[in-house]
CSV table of C-alpha atoms in Angstrom, one decimal:
chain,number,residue,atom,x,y,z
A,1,UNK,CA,111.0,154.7,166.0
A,2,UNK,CA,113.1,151.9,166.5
A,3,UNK,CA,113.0,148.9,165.5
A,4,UNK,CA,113.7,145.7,167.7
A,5,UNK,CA,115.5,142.2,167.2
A,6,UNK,CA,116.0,139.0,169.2
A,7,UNK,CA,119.9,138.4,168.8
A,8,UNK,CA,121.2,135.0,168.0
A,9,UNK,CA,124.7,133.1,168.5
A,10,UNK,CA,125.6,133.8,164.6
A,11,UNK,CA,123.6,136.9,164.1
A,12,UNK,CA,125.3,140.1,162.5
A,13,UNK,CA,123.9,143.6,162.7
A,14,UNK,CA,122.2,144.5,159.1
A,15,UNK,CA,124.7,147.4,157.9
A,16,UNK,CA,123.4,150.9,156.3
A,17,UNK,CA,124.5,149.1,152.8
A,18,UNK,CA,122.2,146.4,152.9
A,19,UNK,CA,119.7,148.6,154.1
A,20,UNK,CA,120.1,151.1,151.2
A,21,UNK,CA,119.9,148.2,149.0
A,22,UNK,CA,117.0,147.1,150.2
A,23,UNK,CA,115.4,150.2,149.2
A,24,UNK,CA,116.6,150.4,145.6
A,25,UNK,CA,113.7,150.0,143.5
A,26,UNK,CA,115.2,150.2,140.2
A,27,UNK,CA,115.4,146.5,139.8
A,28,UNK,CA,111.6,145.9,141.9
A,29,UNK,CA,109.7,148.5,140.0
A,30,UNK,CA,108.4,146.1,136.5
A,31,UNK,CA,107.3,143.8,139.5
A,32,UNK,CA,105.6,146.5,141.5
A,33,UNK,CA,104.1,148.0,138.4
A,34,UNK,CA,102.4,144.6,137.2
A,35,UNK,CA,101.3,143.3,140.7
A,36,UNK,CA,99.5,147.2,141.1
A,37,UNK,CA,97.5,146.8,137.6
A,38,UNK,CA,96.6,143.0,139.0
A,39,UNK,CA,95.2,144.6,142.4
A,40,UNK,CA,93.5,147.1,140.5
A,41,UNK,CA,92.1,145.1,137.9
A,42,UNK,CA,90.5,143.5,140.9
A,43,UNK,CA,89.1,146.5,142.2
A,44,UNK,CA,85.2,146.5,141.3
A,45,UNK,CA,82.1,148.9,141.6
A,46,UNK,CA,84.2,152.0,141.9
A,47,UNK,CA,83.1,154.5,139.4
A,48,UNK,CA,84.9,158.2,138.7
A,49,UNK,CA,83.0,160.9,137.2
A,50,UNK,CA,83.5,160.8,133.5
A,51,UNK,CA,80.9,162.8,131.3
A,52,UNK,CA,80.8,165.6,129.0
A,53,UNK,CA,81.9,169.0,129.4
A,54,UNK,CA,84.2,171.6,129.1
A,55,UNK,CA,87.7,170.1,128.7
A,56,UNK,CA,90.8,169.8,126.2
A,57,UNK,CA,90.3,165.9,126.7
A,58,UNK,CA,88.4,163.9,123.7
A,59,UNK,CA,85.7,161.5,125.1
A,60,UNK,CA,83.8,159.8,122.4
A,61,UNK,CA,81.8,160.8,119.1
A,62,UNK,CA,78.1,161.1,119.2
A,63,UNK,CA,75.6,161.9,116.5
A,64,UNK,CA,74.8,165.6,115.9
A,65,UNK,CA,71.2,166.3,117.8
A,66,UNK,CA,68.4,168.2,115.6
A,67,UNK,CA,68.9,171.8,116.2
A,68,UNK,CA,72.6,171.6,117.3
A,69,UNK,CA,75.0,174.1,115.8
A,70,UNK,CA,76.4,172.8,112.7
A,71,UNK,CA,79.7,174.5,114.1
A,72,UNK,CA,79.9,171.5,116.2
A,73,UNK,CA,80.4,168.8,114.0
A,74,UNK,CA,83.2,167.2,112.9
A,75,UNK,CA,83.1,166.8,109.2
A,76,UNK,CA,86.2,164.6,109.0
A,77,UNK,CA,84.6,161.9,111.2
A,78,UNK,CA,81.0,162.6,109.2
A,79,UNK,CA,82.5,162.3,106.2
A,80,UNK,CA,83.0,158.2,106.5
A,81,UNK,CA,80.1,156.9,106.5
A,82,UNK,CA,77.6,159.9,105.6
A,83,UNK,CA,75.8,160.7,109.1
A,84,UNK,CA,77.2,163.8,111.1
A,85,UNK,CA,78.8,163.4,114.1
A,86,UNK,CA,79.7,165.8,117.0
A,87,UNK,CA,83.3,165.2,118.9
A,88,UNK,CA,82.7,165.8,122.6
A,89,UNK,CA,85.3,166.5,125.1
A,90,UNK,CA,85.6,164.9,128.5
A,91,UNK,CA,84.6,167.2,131.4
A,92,UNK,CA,87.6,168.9,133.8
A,93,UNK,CA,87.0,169.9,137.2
A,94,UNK,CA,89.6,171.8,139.2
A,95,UNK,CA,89.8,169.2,141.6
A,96,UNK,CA,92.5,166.6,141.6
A,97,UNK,CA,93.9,163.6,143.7
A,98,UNK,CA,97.1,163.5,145.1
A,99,UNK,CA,99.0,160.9,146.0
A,100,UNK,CA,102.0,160.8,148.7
A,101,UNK,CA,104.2,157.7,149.2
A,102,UNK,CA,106.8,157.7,152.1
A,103,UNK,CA,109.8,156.4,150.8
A,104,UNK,CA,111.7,157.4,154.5
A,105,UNK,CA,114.5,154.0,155.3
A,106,UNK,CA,112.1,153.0,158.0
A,107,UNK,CA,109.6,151.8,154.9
A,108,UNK,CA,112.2,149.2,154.4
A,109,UNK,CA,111.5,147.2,157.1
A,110,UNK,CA,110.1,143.6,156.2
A,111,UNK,CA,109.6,140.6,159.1
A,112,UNK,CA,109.0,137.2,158.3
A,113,UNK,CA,105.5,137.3,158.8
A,114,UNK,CA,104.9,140.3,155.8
A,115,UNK,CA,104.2,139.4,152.3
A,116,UNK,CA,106.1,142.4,151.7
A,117,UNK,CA,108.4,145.1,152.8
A,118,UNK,CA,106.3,148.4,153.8
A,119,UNK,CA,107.7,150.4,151.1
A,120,UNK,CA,106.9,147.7,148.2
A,121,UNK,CA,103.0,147.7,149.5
A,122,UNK,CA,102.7,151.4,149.7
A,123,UNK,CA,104.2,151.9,146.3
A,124,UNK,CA,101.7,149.0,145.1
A,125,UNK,CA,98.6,150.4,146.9
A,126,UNK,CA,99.3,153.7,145.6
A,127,UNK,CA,100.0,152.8,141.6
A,128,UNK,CA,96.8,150.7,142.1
A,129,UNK,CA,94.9,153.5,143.3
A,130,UNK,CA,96.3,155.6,140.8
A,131,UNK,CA,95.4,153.6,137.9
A,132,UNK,CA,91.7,152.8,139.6
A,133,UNK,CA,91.2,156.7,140.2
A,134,UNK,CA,92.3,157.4,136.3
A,135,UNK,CA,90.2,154.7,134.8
A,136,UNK,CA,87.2,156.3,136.8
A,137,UNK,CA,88.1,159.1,135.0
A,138,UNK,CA,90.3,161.2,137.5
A,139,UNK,CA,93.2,163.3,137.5
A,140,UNK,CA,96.2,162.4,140.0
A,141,UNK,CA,99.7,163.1,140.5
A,142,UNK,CA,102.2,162.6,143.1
A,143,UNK,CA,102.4,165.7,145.9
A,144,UNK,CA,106.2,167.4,145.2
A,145,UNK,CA,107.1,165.0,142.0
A,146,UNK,CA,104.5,165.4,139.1
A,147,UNK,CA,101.6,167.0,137.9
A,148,UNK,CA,97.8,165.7,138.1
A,149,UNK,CA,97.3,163.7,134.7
A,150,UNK,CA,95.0,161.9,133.4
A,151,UNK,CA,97.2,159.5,131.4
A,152,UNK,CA,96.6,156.2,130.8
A,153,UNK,CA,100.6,156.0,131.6
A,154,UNK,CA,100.1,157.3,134.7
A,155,UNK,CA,101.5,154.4,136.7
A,156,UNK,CA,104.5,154.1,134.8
A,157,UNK,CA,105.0,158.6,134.9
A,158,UNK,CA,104.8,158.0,138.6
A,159,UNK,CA,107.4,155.3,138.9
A,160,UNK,CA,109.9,157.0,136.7
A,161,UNK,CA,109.4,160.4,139.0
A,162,UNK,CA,110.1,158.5,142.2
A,163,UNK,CA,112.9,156.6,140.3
A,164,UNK,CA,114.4,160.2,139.6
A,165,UNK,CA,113.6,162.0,143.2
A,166,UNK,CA,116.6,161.3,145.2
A,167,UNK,CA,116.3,164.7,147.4
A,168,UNK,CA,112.9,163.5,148.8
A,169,UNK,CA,113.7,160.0,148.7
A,170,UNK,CA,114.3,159.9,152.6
A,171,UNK,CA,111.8,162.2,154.1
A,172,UNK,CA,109.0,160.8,156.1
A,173,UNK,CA,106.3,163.7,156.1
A,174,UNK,CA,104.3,164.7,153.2
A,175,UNK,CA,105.3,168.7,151.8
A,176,UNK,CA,104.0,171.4,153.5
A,177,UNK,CA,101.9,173.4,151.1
A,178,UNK,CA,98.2,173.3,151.7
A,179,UNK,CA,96.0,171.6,148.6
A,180,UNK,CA,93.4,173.5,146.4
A,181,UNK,CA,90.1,173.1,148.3
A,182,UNK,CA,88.5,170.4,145.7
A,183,UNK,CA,91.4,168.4,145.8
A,184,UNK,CA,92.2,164.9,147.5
A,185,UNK,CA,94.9,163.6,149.2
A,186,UNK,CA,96.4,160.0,149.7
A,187,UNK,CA,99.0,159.7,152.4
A,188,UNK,CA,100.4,156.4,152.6
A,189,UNK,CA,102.9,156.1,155.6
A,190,UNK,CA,103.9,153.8,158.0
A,191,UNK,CA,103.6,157.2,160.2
A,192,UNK,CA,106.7,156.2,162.8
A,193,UNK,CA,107.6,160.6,162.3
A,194,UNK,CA,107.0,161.9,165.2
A,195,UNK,CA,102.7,161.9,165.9
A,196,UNK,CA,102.8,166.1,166.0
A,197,UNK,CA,104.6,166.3,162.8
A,198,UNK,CA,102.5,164.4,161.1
A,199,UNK,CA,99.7,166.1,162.3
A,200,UNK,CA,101.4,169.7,161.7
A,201,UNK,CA,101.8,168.3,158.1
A,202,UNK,CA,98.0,167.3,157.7
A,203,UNK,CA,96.1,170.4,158.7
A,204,UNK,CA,98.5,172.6,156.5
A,205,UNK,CA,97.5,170.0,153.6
A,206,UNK,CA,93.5,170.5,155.0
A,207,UNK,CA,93.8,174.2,155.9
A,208,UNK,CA,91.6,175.5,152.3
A,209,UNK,CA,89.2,172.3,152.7
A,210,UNK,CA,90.7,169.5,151.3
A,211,UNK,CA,89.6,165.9,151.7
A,212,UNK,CA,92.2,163.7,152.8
A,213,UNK,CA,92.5,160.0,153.6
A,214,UNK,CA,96.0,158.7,155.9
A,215,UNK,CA,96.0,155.1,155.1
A,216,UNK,CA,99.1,153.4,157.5
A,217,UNK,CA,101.1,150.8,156.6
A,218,UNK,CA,102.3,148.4,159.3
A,219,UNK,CA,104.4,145.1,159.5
A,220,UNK,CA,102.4,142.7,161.6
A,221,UNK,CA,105.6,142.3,164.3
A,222,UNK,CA,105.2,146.6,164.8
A,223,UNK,CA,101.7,145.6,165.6
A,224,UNK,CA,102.0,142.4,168.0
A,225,UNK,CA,105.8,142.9,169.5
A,226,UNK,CA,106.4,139.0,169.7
A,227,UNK,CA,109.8,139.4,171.4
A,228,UNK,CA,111.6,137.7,174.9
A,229,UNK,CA,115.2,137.4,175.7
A,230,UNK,CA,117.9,139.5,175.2
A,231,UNK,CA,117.4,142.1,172.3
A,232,UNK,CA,119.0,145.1,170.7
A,233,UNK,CA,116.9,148.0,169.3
A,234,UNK,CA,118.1,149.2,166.0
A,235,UNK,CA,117.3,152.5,164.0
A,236,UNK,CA,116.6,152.1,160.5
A,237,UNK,CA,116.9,155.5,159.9
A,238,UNK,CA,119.8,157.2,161.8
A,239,UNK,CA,121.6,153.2,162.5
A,240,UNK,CA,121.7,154.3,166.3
A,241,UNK,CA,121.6,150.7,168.4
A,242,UNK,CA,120.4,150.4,172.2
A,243,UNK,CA,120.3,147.0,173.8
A,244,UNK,CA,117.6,146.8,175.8
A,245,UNK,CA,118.0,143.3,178.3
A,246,UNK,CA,114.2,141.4,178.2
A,247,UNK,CA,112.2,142.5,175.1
A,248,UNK,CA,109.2,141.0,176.9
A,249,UNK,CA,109.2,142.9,180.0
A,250,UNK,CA,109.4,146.1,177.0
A,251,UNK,CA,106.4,144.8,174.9
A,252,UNK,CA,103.4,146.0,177.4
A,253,UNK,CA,104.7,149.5,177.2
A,254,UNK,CA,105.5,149.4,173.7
A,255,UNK,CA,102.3,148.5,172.3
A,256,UNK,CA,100.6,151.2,175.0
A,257,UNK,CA,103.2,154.1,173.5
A,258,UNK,CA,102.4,152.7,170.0
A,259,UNK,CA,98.9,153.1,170.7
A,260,UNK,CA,98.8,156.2,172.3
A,261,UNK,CA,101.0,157.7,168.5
A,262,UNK,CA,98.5,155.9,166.6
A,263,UNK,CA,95.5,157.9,168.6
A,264,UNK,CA,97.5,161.3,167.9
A,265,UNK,CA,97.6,160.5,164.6
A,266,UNK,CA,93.9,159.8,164.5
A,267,UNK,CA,92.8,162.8,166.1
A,268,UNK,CA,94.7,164.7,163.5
A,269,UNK,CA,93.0,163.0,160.9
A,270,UNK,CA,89.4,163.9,162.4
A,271,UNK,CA,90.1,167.2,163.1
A,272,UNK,CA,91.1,167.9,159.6
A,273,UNK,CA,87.5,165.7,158.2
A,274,UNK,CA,90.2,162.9,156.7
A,275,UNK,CA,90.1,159.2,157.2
A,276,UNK,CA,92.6,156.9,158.4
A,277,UNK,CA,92.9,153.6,157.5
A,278,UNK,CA,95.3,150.7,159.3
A,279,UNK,CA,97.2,148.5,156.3
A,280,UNK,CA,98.8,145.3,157.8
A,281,UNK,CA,101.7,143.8,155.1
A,282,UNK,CA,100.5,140.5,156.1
A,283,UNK,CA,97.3,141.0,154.4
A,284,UNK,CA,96.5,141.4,150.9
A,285,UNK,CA,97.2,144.8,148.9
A,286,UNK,CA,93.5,144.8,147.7
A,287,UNK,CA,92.2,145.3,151.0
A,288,UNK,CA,93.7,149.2,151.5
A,289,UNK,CA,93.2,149.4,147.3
A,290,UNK,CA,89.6,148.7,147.7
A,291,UNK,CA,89.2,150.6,151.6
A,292,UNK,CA,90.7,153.7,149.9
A,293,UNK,CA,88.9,153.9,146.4
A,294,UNK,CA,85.8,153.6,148.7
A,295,UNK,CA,86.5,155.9,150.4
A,296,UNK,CA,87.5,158.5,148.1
A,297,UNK,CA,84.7,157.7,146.2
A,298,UNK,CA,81.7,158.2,149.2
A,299,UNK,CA,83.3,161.9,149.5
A,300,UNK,CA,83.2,162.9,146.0
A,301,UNK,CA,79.3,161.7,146.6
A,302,UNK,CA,78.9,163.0,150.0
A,303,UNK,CA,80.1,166.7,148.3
A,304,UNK,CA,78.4,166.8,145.0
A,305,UNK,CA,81.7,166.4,143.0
């Protein structure tokens, strides 16, 4: 989609350099990474599924119950203060979250009235989810980069995968492999791919059952369109330009044609049984944190899991 601009008398056209550098997160990342754990640190009454069970994952020591095994105790652990102790592992289920972050050139954008470009909001939502979902006791990893972990590192594993993945680095759909049926996925997008795409993308992800949530990140002037005069249209992605005479005899139809994606996107979402959620960048980062966890968390209920 492209993106519009009121030009000025001293104005110059933002060049595919300073676009590219704008996306370079090497240098944002320690700043990402710290304002994720303060959103998610914020984040209360969210609870994962911790307990006992089958699992390679220690959980905590507890004293050995009257006709236990004695196979089960662990004598090292006993031995230090003279009561017996079992070693219980953490219970695994075969269901995982996965996360998705578009990091397409159109993420880039950033108006004056965001707190933040798309891209840096998405990648903060989804560390802060990530590190909410793992201290709930969940497993997640990022769809096409890593594996689901369970890592209290996992916020810094993800990072240093996206930091590596140059060959995804510009697509703008999800990959097209459907999810194991107990799994969940997290698609944060500013969904400007093509609506049918998009939807192509999520019932292949949905096609063995998986839950899903699309949660869409938009810049407040993609929303509202505050444009008059004479403006040029510019593609972040491809760098095309169109000038297009009086933005504000465009903006009625825009936000109808916006609109009408938006609803395709939606009805993609339902059919599949995922949620989609609206993320404005003028608005704070806990809002989609907290939406989302919510979210996730009322269909792991709703199922049993």
């Amino acid at each position: 989609m492209l993106r519009t601009r009121v030009l000025g008398p001293s104005e110059r056209r933002p060049s595919r350099p300073v676009l590219t550098e704008s996306l370079d997160l090497a240098a944002r990342l320690p700043r990402l990474i710290l304002e994720a754990r303060r959103v998610s640190a914020s984040i209360h009454g969210i609870h994962g599924r911790r307990r006992s069970g089958p699992g390679e994952t220690f959980w905590q020591y507890r004293p050995l119950v009257a006709g236990e095994s004695a196979s089960r105790i662990d004598w090292r652990r006993s031995a230090r203060d003279g009561h017996l102790f079992v070693r219980e592992r953490e219970w695994e289920a075969s269901h995982s979250i996965w996360l998705w972050i578009d990091r397409s050139p159109s993420m880039g954008f950033a108006s004056s009235l965001a707190m933040a470009s798309k891209l840096d909001r998405a990648l903060v939502a989804g560390f802060a989810l990530a590190e909410t979902m793992v201290e709930g006791g969940e497993r997640v990893g990022h769809l096409g980069l890593t594996r689901a972990l369970a890592s209290r590192r996992i916020v810094e594993m993800l990072a240093q995968a996206i930091l590596a993945d140059e060959r995804n680095a510009a697509s703008d759909l999800p990959p097209e492999a459907p999810l194991p049926r107990l799994a969940d996925a997290i698609i944060i997008t500013d969904g400007l791919s093509p609506a049918s795409a998009l939807a192509q993308r999520i019932a292949t992800l949905a096609s063995s059952g998986a839950r899903g949530h699309v949660l869409l990140i938009a810049d407040p002037i993609e929303e509202t369109f505050p444009f008059s005069g004479q403006a040029e249209l510019f593609d972040l992605e491809d760098g095309l330009t169109l000038r297009v005479g009086d933005a504000g005899a465009w903006g009625d139809e825009y936000r109808q044609r916006l609109a009408a994606h938006r609803e395709a996107i939606a009805e993609a979402c339902r059919k599949a049984g995922w949620t989609l959620t609206l993320h404005r960048t003028d608005r704070p980062a806990s809002e989609a944190v907290l939406r989302i966890a919510s979210l996730v968390a009322a269909s792991r209920s709703a199922s049993g899991f």
